[in-house]
mmCIF file of C-alpha atoms in Angstrom:
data_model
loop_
_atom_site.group_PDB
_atom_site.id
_atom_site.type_symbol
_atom_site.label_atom_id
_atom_site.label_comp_id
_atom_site.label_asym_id
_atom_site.label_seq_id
_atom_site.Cartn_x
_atom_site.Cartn_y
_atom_site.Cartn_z
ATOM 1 C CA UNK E 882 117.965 61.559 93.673
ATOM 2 C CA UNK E 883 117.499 65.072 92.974
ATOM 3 C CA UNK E 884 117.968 67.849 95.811
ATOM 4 C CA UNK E 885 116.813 71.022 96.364
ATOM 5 C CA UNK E 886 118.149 74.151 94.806
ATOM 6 C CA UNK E 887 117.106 77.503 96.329
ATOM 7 C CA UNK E 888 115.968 79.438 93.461
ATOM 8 C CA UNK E 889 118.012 82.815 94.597
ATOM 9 C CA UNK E 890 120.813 80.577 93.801
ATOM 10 C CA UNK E 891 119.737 79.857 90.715
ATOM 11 C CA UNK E 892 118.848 83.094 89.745
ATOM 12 C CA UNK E 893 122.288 84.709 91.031
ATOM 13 C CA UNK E 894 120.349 86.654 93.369
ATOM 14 C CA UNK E 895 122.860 84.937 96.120
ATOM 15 C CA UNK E 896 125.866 86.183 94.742
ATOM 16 C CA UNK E 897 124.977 89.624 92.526
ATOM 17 C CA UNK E 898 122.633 91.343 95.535
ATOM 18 C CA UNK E 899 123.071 89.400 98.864
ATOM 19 C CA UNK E 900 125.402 86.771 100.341
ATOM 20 C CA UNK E 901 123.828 83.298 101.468
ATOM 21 C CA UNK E 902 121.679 83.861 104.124
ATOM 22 C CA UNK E 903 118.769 81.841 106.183
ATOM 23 C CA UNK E 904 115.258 83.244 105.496
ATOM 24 C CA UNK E 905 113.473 83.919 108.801
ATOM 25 C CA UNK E 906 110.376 85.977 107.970
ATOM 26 C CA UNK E 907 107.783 85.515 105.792
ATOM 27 C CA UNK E 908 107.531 88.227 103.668
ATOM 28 C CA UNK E 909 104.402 88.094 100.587
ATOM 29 C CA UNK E 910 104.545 90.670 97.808
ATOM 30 C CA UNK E 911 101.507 91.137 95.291
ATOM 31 C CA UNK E 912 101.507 93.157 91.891
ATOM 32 C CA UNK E 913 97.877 93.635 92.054
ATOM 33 C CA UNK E 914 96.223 89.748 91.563
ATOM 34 C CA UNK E 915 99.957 88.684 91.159
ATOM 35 C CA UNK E 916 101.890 86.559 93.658
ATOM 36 C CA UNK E 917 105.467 87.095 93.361
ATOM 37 C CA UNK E 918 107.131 84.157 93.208
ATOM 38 C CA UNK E 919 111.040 84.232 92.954
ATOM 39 C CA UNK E 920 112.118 84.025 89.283
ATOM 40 C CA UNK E 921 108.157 84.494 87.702
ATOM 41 C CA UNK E 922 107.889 87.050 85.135
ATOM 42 C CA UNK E 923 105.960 90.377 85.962
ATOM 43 C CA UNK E 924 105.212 92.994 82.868
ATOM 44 C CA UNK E 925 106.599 96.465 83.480
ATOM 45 C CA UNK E 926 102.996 97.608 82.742
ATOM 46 C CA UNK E 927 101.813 95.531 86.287
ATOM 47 C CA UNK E 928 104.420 96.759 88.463
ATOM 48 C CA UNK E 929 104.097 100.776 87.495
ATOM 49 C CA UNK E 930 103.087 100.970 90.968
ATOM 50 C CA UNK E 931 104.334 99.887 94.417
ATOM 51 C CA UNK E 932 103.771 96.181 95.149
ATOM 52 C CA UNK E 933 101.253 95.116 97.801
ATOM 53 C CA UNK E 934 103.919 94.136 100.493
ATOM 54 C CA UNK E 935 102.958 91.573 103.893
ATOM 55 C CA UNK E 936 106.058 90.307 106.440
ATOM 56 C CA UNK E 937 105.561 88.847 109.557
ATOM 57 C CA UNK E 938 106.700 89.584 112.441
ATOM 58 C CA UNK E 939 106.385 91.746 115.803
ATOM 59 C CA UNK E 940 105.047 94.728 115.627
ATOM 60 C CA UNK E 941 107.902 96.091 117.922
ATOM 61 C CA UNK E 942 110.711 94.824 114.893
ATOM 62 C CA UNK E 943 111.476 96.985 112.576
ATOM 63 C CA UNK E 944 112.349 96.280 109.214
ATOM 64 C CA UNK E 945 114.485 97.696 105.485
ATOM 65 C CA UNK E 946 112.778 97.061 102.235
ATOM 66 C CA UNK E 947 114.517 97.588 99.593
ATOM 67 C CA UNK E 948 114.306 96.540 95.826
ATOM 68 C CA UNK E 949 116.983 96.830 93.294
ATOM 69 C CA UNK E 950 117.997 95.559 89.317
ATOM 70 C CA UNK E 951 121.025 94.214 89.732
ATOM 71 C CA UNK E 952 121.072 93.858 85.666
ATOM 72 C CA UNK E 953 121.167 97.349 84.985
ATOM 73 C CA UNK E 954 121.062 98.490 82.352
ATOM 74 C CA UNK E 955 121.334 95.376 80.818
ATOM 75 C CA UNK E 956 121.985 91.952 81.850
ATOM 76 C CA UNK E 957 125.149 90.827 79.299
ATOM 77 C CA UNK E 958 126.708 94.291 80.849
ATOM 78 C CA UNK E 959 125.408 95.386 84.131
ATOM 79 C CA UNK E 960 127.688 98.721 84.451
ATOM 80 C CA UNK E 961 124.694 100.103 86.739
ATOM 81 C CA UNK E 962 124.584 96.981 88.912
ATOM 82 C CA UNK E 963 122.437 97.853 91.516
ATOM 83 C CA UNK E 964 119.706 99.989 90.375
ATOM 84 C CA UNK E 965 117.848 101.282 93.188
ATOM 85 C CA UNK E 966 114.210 101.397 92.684
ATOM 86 C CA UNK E 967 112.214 101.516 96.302
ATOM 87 C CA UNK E 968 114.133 101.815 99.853
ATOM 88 C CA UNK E 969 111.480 101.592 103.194
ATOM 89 C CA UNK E 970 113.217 102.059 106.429
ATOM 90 C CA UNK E 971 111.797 101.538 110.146
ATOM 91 C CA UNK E 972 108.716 99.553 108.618
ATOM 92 C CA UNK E 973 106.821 97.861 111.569
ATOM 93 C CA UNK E 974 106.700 93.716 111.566
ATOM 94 C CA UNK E 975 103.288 92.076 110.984
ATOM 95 C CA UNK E 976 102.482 95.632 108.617
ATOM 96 C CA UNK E 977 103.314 96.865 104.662
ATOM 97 C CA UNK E 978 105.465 99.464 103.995
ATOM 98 C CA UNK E 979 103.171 102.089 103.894
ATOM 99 C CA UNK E 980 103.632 101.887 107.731
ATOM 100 C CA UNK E 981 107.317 102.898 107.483
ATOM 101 C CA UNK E 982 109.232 105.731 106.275
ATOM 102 C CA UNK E 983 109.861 105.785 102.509
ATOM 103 C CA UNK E 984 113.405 106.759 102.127
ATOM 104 C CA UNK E 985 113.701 106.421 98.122
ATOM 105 C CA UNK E 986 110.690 106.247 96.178
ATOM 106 C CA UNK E 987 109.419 103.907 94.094
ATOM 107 C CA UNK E 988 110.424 103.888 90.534
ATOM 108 C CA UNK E 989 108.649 100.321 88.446
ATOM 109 C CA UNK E 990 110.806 98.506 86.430
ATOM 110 C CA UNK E 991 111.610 100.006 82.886
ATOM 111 C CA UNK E 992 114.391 97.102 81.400
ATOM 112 C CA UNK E 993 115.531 98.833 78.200
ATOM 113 C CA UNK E 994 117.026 95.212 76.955
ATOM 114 C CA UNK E 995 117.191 92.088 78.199
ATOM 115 C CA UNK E 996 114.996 90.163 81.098
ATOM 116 C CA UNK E 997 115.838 91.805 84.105
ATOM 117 C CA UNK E 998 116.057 90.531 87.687
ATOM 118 C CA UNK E 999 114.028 92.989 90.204
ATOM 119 C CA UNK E 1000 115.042 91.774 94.039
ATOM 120 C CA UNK E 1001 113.264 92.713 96.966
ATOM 121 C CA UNK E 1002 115.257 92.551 99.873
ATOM 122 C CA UNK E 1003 113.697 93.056 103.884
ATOM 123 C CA UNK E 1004 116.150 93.296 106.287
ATOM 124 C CA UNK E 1005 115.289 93.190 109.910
ATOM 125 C CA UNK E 1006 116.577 96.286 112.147
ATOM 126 C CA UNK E 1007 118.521 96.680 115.543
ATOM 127 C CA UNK E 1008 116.639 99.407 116.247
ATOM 128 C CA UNK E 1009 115.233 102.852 114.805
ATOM 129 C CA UNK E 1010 117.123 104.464 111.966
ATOM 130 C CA UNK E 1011 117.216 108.067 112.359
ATOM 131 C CA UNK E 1012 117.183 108.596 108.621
ATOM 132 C CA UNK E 1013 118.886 106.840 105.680
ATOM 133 C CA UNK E 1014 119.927 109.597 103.355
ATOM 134 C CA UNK E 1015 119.205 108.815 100.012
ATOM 135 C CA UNK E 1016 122.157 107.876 97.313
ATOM 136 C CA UNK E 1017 122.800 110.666 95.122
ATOM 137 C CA UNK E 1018 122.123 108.393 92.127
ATOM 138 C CA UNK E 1019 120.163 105.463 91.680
ATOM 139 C CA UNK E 1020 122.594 103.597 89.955
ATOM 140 C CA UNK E 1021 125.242 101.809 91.288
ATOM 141 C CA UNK E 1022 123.526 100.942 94.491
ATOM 142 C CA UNK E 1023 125.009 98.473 96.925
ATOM 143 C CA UNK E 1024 122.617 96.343 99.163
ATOM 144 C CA UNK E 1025 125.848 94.892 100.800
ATOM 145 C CA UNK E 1026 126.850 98.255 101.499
ATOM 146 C CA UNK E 1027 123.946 99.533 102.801
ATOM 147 C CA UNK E 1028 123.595 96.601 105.364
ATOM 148 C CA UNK E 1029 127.232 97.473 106.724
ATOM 149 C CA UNK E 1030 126.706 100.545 107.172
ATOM 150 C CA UNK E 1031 123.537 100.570 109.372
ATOM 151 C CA UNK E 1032 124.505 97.314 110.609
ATOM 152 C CA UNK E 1033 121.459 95.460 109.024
ATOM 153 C CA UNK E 1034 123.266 91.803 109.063
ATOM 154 C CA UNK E 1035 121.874 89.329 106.464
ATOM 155 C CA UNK E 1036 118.811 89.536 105.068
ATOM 156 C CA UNK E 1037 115.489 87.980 106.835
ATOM 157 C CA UNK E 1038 113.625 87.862 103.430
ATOM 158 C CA UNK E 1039 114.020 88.055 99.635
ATOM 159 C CA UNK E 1040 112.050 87.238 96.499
ATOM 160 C CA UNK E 1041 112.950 88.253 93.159
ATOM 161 C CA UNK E 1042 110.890 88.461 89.366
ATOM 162 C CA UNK E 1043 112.278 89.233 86.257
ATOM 163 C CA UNK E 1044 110.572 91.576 83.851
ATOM 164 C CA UNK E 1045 111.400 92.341 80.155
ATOM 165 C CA UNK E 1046 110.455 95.846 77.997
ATOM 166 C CA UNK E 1047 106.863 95.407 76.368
ATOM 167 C CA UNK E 1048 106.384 95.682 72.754
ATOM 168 C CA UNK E 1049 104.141 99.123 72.565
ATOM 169 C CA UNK E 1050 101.282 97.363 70.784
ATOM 170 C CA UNK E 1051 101.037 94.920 74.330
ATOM 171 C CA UNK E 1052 101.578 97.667 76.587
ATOM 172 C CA UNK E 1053 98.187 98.163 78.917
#
């Protein structure tokens, strides 16, 4: 008898970006017609702009996006690990994050080698952030870090896709 395996197990999502955690929201994210499900592969060429992003929720939550490559900047030798490519604070439940603040912009995935794992992350706020002031770099990111230090707690939501460099010939 076979049992289930959460796929952000199997993809070392649990483990590289975020500690185990109980999903409570549903969160939907779209690359155009593209349904992001965890571990599906997305071409650098669809995700050159922000995803289409739904959660639930209240509209009185608030709520952290944030997406990183935690294979950076590559995946046999991750000396970047996290690369931070999109950070929304104070974005309301039951909305997208165009709603909320954009703290770091979004930056689509450019893997130089390897298939790299892009992780979005939604944490659920205790209340308003005043401002998250954005890393000096984007490399070497901590989504751990950042939860402890604004007091985030585990994550509420998380989906991941990997995405590999496009031969030029393919690229749209």
């Amino acid at each position: 008898m076979a049992g289930y395996v959460d796929p952000l197990v199997v993809g070392r999502v649990i483990g590289d970006v975020v500690d185990l955690f109980v999903p409570t929201i549903s969160m939907m994210v779209r690359f155009g017609l593209k349904h992001v499900n965890n571990g599906c592969d997305i071409k650098p060429s669809m995700a050159a702009n922000p995803p289409s992003v739904q959660i639930a929720g209240r509209q009185a939550d608030l709520y952290t996006l944030v997406m990183t490559d935690p294979d950076a900047p590559s995946p046999s030798d991750p000396t970047m690990r996290e690369w931070l490519h999109w950070m929304v604070i104070n974005m309301p439940g039951g909305t997208d994050p165009s709603r909320g603040q954009e703290a770091v912009p979004y930056m689509g995935p450019r893997p130089p080698v390897g298939i790299h794992r892009y992780v979005l992350v939604l944490f659920q706020q205790k209340s308003r952030l005043p401002g998250v002031a954005p890393p000096a770099t984007r490399a070497n990111f901590n989504t751990r870090s950042l939860a402890a230090q604004y007091d985030l707690g585990l994550p509420v939501a998380t989906v991941y896709f990997n995405s590999q460099k496009e031969p030029a010939a393919r690229r749209r």
